[in-house]
Coordinates of C-alpha atoms in Angstrom, one line a residue:
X251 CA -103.9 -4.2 -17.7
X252 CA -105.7 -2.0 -14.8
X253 CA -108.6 -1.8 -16.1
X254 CA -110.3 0.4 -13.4
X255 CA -107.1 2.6 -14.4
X256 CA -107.8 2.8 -17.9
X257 CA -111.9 3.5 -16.9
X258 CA -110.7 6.7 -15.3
X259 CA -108.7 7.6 -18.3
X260 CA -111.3 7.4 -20.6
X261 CA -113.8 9.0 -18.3
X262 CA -111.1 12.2 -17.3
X263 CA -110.9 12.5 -21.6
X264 CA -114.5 12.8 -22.1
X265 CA -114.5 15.1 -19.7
X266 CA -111.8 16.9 -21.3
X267 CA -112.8 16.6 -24.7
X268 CA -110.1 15.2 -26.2
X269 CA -111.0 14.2 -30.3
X270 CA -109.8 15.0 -33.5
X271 CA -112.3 18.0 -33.4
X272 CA -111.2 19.8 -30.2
X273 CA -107.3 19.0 -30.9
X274 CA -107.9 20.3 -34.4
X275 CA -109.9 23.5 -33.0
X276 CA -107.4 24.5 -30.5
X277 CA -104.0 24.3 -32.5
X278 CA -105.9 25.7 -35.6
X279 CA -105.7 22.9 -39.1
X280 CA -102.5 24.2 -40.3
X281 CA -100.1 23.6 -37.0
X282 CA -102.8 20.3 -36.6
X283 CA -101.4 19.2 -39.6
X284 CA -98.0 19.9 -39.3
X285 CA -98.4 17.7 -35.9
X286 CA -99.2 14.7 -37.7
X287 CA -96.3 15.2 -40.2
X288 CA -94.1 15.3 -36.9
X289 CA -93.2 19.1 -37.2
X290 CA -94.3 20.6 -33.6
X291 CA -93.0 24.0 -33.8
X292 CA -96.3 25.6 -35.2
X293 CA -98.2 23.7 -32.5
X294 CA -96.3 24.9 -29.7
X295 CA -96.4 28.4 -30.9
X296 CA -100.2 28.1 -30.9
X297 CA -100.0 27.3 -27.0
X298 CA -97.6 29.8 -26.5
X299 CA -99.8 31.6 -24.6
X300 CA -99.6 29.0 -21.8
X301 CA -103.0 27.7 -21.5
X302 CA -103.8 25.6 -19.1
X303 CA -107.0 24.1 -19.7
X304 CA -106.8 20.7 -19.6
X305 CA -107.0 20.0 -23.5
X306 CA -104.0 21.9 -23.7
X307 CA -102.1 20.5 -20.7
X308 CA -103.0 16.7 -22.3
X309 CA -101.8 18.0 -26.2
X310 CA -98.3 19.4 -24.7
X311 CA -97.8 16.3 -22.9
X312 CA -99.3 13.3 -24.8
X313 CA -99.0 14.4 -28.9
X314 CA -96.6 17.4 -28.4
X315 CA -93.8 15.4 -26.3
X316 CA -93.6 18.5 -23.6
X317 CA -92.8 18.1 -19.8
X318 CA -95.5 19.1 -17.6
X319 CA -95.4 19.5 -13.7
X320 CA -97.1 16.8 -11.9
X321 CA -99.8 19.3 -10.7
X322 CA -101.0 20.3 -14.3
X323 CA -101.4 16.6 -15.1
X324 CA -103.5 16.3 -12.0
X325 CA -105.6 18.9 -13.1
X326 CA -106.0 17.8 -16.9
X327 CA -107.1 14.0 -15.6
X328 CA -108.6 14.6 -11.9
X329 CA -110.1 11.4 -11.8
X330 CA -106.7 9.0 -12.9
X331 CA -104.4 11.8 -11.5
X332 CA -100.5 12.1 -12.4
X333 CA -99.9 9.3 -10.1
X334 CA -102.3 6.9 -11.8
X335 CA -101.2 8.0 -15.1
X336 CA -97.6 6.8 -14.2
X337 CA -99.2 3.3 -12.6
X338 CA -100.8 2.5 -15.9
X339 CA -97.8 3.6 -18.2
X340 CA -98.6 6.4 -20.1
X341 CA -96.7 8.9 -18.2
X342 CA -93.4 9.2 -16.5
X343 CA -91.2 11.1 -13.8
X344 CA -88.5 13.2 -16.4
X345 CA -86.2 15.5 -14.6
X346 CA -86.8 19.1 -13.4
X347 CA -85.3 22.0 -14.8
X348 CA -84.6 23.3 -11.1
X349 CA -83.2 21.7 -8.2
X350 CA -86.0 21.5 -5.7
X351 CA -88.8 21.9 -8.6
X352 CA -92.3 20.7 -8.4
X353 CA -91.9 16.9 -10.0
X354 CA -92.0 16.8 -13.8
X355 CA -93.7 14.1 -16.1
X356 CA -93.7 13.3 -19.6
X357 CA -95.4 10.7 -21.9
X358 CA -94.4 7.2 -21.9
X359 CA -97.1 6.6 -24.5
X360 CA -98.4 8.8 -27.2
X361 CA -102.6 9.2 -27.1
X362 CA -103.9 10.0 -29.9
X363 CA -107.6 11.1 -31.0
X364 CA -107.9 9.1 -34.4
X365 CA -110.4 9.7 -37.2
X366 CA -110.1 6.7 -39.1
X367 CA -113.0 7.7 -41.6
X368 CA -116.3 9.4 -41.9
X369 CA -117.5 8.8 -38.4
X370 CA -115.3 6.2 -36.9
X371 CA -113.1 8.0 -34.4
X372 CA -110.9 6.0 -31.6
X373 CA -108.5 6.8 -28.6
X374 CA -105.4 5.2 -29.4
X375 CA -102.3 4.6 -27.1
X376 CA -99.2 3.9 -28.8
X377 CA -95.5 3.9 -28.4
X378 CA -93.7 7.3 -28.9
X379 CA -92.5 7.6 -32.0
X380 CA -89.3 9.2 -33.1
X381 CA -90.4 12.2 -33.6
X382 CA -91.9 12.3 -29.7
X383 CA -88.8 10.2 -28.5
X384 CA -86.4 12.4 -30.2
X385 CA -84.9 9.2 -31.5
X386 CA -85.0 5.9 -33.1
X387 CA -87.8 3.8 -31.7
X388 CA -87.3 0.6 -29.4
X389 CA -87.1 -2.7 -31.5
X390 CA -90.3 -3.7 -29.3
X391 CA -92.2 -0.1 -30.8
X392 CA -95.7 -1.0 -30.7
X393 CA -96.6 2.0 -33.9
X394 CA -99.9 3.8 -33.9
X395 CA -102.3 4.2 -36.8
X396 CA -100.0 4.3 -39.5
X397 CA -100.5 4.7 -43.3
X398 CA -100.4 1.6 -44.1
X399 CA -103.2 0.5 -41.8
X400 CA -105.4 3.0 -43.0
X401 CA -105.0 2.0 -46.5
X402 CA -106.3 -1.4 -45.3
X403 CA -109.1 0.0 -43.3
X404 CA -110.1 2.0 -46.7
X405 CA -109.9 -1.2 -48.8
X406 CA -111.8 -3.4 -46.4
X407 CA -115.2 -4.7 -46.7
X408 CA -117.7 -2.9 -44.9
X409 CA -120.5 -5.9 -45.0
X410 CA -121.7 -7.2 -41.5
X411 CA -120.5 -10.7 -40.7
X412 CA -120.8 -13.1 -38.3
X413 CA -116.9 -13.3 -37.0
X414 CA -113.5 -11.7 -38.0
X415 CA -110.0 -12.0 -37.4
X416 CA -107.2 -9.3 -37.0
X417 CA -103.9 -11.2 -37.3
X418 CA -101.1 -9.0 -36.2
X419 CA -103.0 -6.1 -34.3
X420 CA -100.6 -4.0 -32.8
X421 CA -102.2 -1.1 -30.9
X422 CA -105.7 -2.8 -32.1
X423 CA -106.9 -0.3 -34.4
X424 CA -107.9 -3.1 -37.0
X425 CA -109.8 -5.3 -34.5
X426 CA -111.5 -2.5 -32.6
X427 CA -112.5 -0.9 -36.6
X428 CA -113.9 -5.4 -36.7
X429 CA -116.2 -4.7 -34.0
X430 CA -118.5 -2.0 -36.1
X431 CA -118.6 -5.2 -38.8
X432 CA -118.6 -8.5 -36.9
X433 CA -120.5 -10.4 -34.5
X434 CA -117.0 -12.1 -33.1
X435 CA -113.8 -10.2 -33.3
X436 CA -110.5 -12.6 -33.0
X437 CA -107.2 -9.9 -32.4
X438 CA -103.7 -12.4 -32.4
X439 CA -100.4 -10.9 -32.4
X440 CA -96.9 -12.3 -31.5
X441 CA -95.7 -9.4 -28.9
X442 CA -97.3 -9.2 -25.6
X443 CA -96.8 -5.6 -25.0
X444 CA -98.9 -5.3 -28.4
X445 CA -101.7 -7.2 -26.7
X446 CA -101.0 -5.3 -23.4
X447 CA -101.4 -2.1 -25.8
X448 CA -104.0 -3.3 -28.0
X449 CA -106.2 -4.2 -24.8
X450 CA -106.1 -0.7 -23.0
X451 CA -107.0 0.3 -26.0
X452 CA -109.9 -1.7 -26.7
X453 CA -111.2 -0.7 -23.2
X454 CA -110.2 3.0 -23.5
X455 CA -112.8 2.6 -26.6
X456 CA -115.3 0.7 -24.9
X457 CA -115.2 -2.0 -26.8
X458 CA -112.8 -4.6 -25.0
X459 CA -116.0 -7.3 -24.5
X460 CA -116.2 -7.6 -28.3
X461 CA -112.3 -8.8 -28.5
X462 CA -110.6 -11.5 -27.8
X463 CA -106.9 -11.3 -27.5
X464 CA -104.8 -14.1 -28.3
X465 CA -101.5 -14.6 -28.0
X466 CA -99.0 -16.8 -31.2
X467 CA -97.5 -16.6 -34.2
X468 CA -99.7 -16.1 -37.0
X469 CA -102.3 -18.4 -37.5
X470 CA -101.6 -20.6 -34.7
X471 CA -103.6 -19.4 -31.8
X472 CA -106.4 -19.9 -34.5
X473 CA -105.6 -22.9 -36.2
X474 CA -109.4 -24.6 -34.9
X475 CA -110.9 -21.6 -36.0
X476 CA -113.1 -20.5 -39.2
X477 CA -113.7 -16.6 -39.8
X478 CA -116.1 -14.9 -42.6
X479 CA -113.6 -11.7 -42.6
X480 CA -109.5 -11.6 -41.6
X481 CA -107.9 -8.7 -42.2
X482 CA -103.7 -7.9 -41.5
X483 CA -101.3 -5.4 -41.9
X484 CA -98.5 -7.8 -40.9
X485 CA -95.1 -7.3 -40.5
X486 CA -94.5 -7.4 -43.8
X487 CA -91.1 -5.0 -44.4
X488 CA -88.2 -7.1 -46.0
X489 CA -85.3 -6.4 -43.8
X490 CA -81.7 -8.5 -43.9
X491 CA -81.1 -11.6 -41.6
X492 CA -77.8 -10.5 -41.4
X493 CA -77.3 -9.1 -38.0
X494 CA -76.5 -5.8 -39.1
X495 CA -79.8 -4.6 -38.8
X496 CA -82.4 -3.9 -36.2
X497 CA -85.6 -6.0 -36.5
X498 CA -88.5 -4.1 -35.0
X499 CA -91.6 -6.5 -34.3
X500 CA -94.1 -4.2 -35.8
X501 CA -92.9 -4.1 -39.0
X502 CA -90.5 -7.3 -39.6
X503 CA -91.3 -10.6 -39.5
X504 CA -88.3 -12.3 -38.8
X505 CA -87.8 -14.8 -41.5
X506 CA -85.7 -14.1 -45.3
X507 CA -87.0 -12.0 -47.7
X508 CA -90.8 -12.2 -48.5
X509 CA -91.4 -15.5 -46.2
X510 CA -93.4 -14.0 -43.9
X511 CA -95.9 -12.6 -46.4
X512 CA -95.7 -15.6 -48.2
X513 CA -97.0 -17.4 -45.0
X514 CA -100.0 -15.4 -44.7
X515 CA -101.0 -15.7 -48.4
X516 CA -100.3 -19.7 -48.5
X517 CA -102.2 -20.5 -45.1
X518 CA -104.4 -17.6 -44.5
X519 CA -107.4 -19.2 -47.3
X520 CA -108.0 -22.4 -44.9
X521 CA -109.2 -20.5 -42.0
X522 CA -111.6 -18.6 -43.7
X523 CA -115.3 -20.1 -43.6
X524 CA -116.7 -21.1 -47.0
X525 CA -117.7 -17.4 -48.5
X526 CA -115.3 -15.6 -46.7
X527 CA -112.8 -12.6 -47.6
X528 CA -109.0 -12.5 -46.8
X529 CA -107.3 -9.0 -47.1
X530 CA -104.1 -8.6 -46.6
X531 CA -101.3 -5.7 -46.7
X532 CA -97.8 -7.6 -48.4
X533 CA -94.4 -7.3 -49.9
X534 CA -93.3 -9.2 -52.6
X535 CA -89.8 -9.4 -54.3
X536 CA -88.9 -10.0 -58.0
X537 CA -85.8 -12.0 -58.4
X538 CA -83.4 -12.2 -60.8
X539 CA -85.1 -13.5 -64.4
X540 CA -88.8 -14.1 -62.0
X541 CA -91.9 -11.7 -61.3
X542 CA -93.2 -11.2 -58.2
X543 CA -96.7 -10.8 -59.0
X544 CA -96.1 -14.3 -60.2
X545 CA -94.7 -15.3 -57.2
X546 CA -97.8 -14.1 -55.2
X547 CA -99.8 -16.4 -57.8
X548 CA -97.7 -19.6 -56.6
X549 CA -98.6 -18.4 -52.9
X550 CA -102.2 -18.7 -53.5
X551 CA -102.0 -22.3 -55.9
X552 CA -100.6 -23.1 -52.7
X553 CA -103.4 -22.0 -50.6
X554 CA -105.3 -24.3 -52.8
X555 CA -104.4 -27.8 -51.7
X556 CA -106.2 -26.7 -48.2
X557 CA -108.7 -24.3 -48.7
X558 CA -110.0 -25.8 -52.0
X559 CA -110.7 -23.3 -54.8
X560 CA -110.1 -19.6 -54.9
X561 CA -110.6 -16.3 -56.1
X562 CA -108.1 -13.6 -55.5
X563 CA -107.1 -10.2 -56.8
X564 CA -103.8 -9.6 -56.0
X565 CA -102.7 -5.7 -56.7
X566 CA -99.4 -4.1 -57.1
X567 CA -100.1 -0.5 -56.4
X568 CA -96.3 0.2 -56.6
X569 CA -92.4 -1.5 -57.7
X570 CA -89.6 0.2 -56.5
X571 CA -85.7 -1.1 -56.8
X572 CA -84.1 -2.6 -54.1
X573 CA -81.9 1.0 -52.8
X574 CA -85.4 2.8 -52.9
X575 CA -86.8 0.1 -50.8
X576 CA -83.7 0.1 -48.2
X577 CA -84.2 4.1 -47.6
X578 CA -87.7 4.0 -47.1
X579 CA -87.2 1.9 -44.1
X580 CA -84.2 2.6 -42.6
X581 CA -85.2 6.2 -42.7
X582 CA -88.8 4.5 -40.7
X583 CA -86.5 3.7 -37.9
X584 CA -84.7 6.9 -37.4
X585 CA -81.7 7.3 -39.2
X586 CA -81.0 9.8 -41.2
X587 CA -78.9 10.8 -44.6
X588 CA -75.4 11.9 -43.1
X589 CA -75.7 9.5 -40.3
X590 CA -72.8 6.6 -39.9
X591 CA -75.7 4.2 -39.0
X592 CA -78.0 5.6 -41.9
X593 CA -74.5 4.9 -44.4
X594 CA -74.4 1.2 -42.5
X595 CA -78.1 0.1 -42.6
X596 CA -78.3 1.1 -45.9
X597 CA -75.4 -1.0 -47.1
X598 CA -76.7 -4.3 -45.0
X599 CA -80.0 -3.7 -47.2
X600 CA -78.8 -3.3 -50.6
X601 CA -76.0 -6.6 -49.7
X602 CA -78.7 -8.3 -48.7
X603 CA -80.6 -7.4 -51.5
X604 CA -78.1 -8.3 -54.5
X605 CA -76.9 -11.2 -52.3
X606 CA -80.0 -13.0 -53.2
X607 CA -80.3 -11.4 -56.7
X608 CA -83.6 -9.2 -55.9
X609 CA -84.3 -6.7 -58.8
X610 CA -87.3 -5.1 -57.2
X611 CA -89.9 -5.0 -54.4
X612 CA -93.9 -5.1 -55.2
X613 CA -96.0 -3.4 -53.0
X614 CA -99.9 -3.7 -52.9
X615 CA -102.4 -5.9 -51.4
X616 CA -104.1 -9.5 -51.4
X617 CA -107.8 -10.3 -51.6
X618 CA -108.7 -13.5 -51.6
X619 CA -112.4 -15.2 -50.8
X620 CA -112.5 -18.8 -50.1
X621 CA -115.1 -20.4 -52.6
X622 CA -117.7 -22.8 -51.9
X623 CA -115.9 -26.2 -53.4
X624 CA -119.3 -28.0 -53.4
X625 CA -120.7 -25.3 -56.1
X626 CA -118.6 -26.7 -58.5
X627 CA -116.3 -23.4 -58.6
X628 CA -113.3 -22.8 -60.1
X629 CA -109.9 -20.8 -59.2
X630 CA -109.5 -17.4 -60.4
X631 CA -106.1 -15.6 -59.8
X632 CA -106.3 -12.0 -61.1
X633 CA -102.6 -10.1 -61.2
X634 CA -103.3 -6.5 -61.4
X635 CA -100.4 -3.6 -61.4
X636 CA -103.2 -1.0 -60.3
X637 CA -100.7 2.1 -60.1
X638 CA -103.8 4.4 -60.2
X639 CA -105.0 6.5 -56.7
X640 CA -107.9 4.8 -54.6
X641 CA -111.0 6.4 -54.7
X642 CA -111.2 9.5 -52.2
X643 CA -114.9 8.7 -52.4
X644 CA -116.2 6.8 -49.1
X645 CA -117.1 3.8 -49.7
X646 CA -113.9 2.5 -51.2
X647 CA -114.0 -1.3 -49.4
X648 CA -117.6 -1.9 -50.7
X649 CA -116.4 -0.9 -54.2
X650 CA -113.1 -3.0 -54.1
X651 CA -114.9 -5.9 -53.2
X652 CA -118.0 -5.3 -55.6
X653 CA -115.4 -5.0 -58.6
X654 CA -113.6 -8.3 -57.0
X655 CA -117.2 -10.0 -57.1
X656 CA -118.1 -8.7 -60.6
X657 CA -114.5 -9.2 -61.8
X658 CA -114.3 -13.1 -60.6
X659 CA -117.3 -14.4 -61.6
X660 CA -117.0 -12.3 -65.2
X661 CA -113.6 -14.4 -65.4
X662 CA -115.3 -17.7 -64.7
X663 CA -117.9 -16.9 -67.3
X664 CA -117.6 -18.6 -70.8
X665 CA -117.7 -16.1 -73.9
X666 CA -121.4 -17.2 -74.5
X667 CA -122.4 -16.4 -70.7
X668 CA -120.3 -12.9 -71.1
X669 CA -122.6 -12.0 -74.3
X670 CA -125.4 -13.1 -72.9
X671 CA -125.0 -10.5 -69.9
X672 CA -127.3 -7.1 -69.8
X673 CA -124.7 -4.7 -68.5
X674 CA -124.2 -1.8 -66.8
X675 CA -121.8 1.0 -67.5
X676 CA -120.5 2.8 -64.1
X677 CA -121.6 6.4 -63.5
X678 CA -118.2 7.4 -62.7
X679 CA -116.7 6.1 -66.1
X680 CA -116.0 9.1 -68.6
X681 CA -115.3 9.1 -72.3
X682 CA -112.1 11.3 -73.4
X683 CA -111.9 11.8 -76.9
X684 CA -108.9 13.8 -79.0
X685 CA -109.5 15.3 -82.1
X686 CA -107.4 18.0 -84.5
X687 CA -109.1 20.9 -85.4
X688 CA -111.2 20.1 -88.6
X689 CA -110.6 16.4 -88.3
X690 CA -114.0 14.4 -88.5
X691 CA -112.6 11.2 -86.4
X692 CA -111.0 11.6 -83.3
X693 CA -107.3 10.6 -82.8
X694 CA -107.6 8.9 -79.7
X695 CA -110.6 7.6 -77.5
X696 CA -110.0 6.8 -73.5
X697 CA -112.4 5.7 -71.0
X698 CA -111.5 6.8 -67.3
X699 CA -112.8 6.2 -64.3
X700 CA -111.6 7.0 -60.5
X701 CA -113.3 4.6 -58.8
X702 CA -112.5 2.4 -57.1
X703 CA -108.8 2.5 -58.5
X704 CA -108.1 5.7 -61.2
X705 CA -107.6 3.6 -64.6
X706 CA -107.7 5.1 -68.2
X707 CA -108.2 2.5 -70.7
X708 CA -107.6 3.0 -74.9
X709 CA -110.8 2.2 -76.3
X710 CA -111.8 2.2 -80.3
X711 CA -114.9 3.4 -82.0
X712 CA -116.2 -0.6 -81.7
X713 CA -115.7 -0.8 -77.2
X714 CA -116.7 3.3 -76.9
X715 CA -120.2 2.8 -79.0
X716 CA -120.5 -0.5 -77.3
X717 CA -120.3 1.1 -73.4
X718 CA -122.8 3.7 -74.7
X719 CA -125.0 1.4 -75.4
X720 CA -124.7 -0.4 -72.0
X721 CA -127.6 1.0 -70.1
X722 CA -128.6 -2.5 -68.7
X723 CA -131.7 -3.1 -71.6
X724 CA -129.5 -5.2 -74.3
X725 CA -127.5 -7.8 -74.3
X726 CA -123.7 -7.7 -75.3
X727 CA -124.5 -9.8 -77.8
X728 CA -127.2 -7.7 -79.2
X729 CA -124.7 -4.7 -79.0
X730 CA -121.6 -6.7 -80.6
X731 CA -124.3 -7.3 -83.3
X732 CA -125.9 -3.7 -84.4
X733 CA -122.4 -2.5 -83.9
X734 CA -120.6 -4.4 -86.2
X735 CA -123.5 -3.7 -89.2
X736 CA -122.9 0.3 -88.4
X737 CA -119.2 -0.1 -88.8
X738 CA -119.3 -3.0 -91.1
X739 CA -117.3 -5.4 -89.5
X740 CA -117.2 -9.0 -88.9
X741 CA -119.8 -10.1 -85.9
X742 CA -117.8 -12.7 -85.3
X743 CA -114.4 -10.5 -84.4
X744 CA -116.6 -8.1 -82.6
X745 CA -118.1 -10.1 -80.1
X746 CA -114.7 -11.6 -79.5
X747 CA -113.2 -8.2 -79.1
X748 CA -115.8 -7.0 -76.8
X749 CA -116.0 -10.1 -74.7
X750 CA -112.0 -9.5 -73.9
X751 CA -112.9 -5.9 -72.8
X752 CA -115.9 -6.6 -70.8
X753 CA -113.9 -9.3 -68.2
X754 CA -111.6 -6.1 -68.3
X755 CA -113.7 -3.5 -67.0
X756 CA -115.7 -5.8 -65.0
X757 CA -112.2 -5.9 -62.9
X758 CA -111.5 -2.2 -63.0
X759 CA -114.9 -1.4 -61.4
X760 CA -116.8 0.1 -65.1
X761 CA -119.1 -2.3 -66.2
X762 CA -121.4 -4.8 -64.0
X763 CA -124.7 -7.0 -64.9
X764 CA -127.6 -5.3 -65.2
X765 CA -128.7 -7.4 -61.9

C-alpha cells in the first residue's frame, strides 16, 4: 500500500466533498438512486451539462464508469494528481477517442461514499462491479458494501468491548464499522488483494492504527487468540465443485456444499472469550428426508466439545429451492437469461444440486455467545424461521441481542422461575382483534409486533388478558391465577399455558423481566 498516496487521496476528497450528501445533492435522489441499483442513464443526464467541478469530474469517473481526460482528473485530485491516481490503482490509461488526444483515464477501482447507518459514513474502494466493468467481474472481485453486509452491520451488537474480530473482511467495511465498538479490531481474510483493499481503505478512513490485518484461512491466523465480538459475512454462497463454474473468492468458499459455513459455526465458539458474541451471515442446505435448521443445530453441538456450553439463535429469514438459489447467483456474476453461459451455469447448479439430493437452501444468520462453563450454565439452541422484516427502527443489533439475552436465559428458566418473573410487555407489541358485526366475542385475537423481527402471534382470551396485565407489578403467577378465576379455568392448565407463551415472546422481542 502507498500510504502517503492514499493520504493525498483522502485529503484531495475532503477537499472535494465527496459523501453520500454532496453525491446525493448533485445528481438529485431519484438518479442517486437509480446509481446504486446500477442504472446510470438518469445520472449522466443530470451532468449533462458538463460540469466540471471536481465532485462531478470524480462521480463520472469513479461511480459512473465515464472516461475523463488526464487534465480533469488532475484538477478533481490536485494533490494525488492523475499520475498518482494510476500509481496507487484506482485509475487507469483507457484509449482516446482521437488519435493524438489529450490521454484518457478511467477507474480501476470503484470509490464510493457509504452511509452505512445513522451517522457512520466511510470511503470505500472496491473492485468495479459489472455494472461499471460492463461485464462479469474477475474471479479475484474484491465486492463493495453489499446487502448482505449491511444486514450484518444492522444485526450486530452495538455494546463497546474490549477486542473484535472480522473474519473474511473484504474491502474492510466490517472491521473499520469494529473500530467505533472495540478496543482491538482483528481483520483476517484469505485474499491478499482483499487485505491490500481492505488496508487503503482503513487509511483512506483514518482508521488503519486500529486494525490489524492478517493474512489465513479462517480462523487460523487467530487460532492463539480470544475476542469478546467476531462478526463475518463469509463466503458463504453454495456453488458446484464441478469445474463448470467460476468460484469468485468473495462469495465462495471453496469446499462442497455448506462446508464452509459449517466451519465457521463448529469452530468459531472457541475463540470467543467467555461472554462473548459470534454473529455470523450462513447458508445452509436441506437434504433429502433432513432439515437444515437441524443441521445448523449439529454445527453448534459441535462447537460444544471446545468452547463448552452455548447459547445460540440460529434464524432462517428465508428457504428457497435449489433453481431459485442457482439464478440468484449466477445472475450475481454477470450472466444473463438468454445467455449460453447463463443456460450452462445454471445447469452445473441445479446437477450439482440434485446430485447430492439438496431440496432447499436456508438463508439467515447465526448468533452464538460463548457461556461462562464455570456458572454452571447450560446449552441453549433456539431454531427460529423468522420470515418477518427487521426492524427499520435504529437500534436493530441492540434489540436482537437483548431478545437473544431475554430469550436464552427465559429457556434455561424452570416453569417455577418463569412464574415467578415480574414482566414486561414491549411498547411496540399491539393487540389485533376480529369481530363480526353484533358479535360480543371476537373471532380472532393476534399480538404483533415489528421489532426487532415483524411477528404476529394467535393469542386467546387467557395469553391477551395475561400480556395486559404485564406492566412489570405482578408476577406471572399472580396473573395465571386471577385469570383463570375470571374465566373459570383450571390454574393449573393456565400457568402451563402461559409459561409456554412467555419463553415465546421472550424470543420474539415482546415480553422481558421487569428488571
Amino acid at each position: 500500500m502507498h500510504a502517503e498516496l492514499v493520504d493525498r487521496l483522502r485529503a484531495d476528497l475532503a477537499a472535494a466533498a465527496y459523501s453520500v450528501e454532496s453525491v446525493e445533492a448533485l445528481l438529485g435522489a431519484p438518479a442517486d438512486a437509480a446509481r446504486q441499483r446500477g442504472v446510470f442513464a438518469p445520472a449522466l443526464r443530470a451532468l449533462a451539462g458538463g460540469e466540471s467541478e471536481p465532485l462531478a469530474i470524480l462521480v463520472r469517473c469513479f461511480l459512473l464508469g465515464e472516461r475523463v481526460a488526464a487534465s480533469e482528473l488532475d484538477r478533481a485530485l490536485p494533490a494525488l494528481t492523475a499520475g498518482g491516481a494510476t500509481k496507487l490503482g484506482i485509475a487507469r490509461t483507457v484509449p482516446s477517442p482521437h488519435s493524438g488526444a489529450e490521454a484518457m483515464l478511467g477507474a480501476a477501482l470503484s470509490l464510493n461514499p457509504v452511509r452505512v447507518s445513522g451517522d457512520e459514513h466511510w470511503l470505500v474502494l472496491s473492485d468495479l462491479d459489472d455494472q461499471l466493468r460492463r461485464g462479469p467481474a474477475l474471479e479475484r472481485h474484491v465486492m463493495g458494501v453489499g446487502g448482505a453486509t449491511r444486514s450484518l452491520l444492522a444485526q450486530a451488537p452495538t455494546a463497546p468491548v474490549a477486542s473484535a474480530l472480522d473474519l473474511g473482511t473484504g474491502c474492510g467495511i466490517v472491521a473499520m464499522h469494529l473500530t467505533r465498538v472495540a478496543d482491538r479490531v482483528v481483520a483476517t481474510d484469505i485474499s491478499e488483494r482483499a487485505l491490500e483493499i481492505a488496508g487503503m481503505n482503513a487509511r483512506l478512513n483514518g482508521v488503519d492504527d486500529r486494525i490489524e490485518f492478517r493474512a489465513g484461512d479462517l480462523f487460523a491466523p487467530v487460532a492463539e487468540d480470544r475476542f469478546d465480538l467476531i462478526l463475518s459475512n463469509p463466503p458463504f454462497v453454495i456453488t458446484p465443485r464441478t469445474g463448470d463454474a467460476p468460484v469468485y473468492e468473495y462469495r465462495d468458499g471453496g469446499r462442497t456444499g455448506d462446508a464452509l459455513a459449517q466451519s465457521v459455526i463448529a469452530a468459531g465458539p472457541a475463540r470467543l472469550a467467555p461472554g462473548g458474541t459470534l454473529l455470523c451471515l450462513a447458508n445452509w442446505e436441506s437434504p433429502w428426508g433432513a432439515n437444515g435448521l437441524a443441521r445448523v443445530a449439529e454445527w453448534i453441538r459441535e462447537a460444544e466439545s471446545a468452547a463448552g456450553p452455548l447459547h445460540a439463535w440460529v434464524v432462517e429469514r428465508d428457504r428457497v429451492d435449489p433453481a431459485s438459489y442457482a439464478e440468484t447467483w449466477v445472475r450475481d456474476g454477470g450472466a444473463r437469461p438468454g445467455d449460453a453461459a447463463f443456460e450452462r451455469l445454471l445447469s452445473a447448479w441445479i446437477d450439482d444440486f440434485a446430485r447430492r439430493r439438496i431440496t432447499a437452501v436456508g438463508l439467515g444468520s447465526v448468533r452464538i455467545r460463548r457461556a461462562n462453563a464455570a456458572s454452571g450454565a447450560e446449552s441453549v439452541v433456539h431454531l427460529d424461521p423468522a420470515s418477518g422484516a427487521f426492524s427499520e427502527e435504529a437500534g436493530l443489533g441492540d434489540a436482537l441481542q437483548r431478545a437473544f439475552a431475554v430469550g436464552s436465559a427465559t429457556a434455561s428458566m424452570t416453569a417455577d422461575d418463569v412464574l415467578g418473573v415480574r414482566w414486561v410487555i414491549d411498547p411496540a407489541v399491539v393487540e389485533m382483534r376480529e369481530h363480526c358485526p353484533g358479535e360480543e366475542a371476537p373471532r380472532r385475537i393476534g399480538l404483533e409486533t415489528a421489532r426487532p423481527i415483524a411477528r404476529r402471534v394467535a393469542a386467546d382470551t387467557l395469553l391477551a388478558g395475561a400480556l395486559g396485565a404485564c406492566d412489570g407489578e405482578l408476577t406471572l403467577a399472580q396473573i395465571a391465577d386471577a385469570l383463570a378465576t375470571l374465566l373459570e379455568v383450571d390454574a393449573a392448565a393456565a400457568r402451563e399455558a402461559l409459561v409456554t407463551s412467555a419463553r415465546e415472546l421472550a424470543w420474539f422481542g415482546m415480553l422481558a423481566p421487569a428488571s
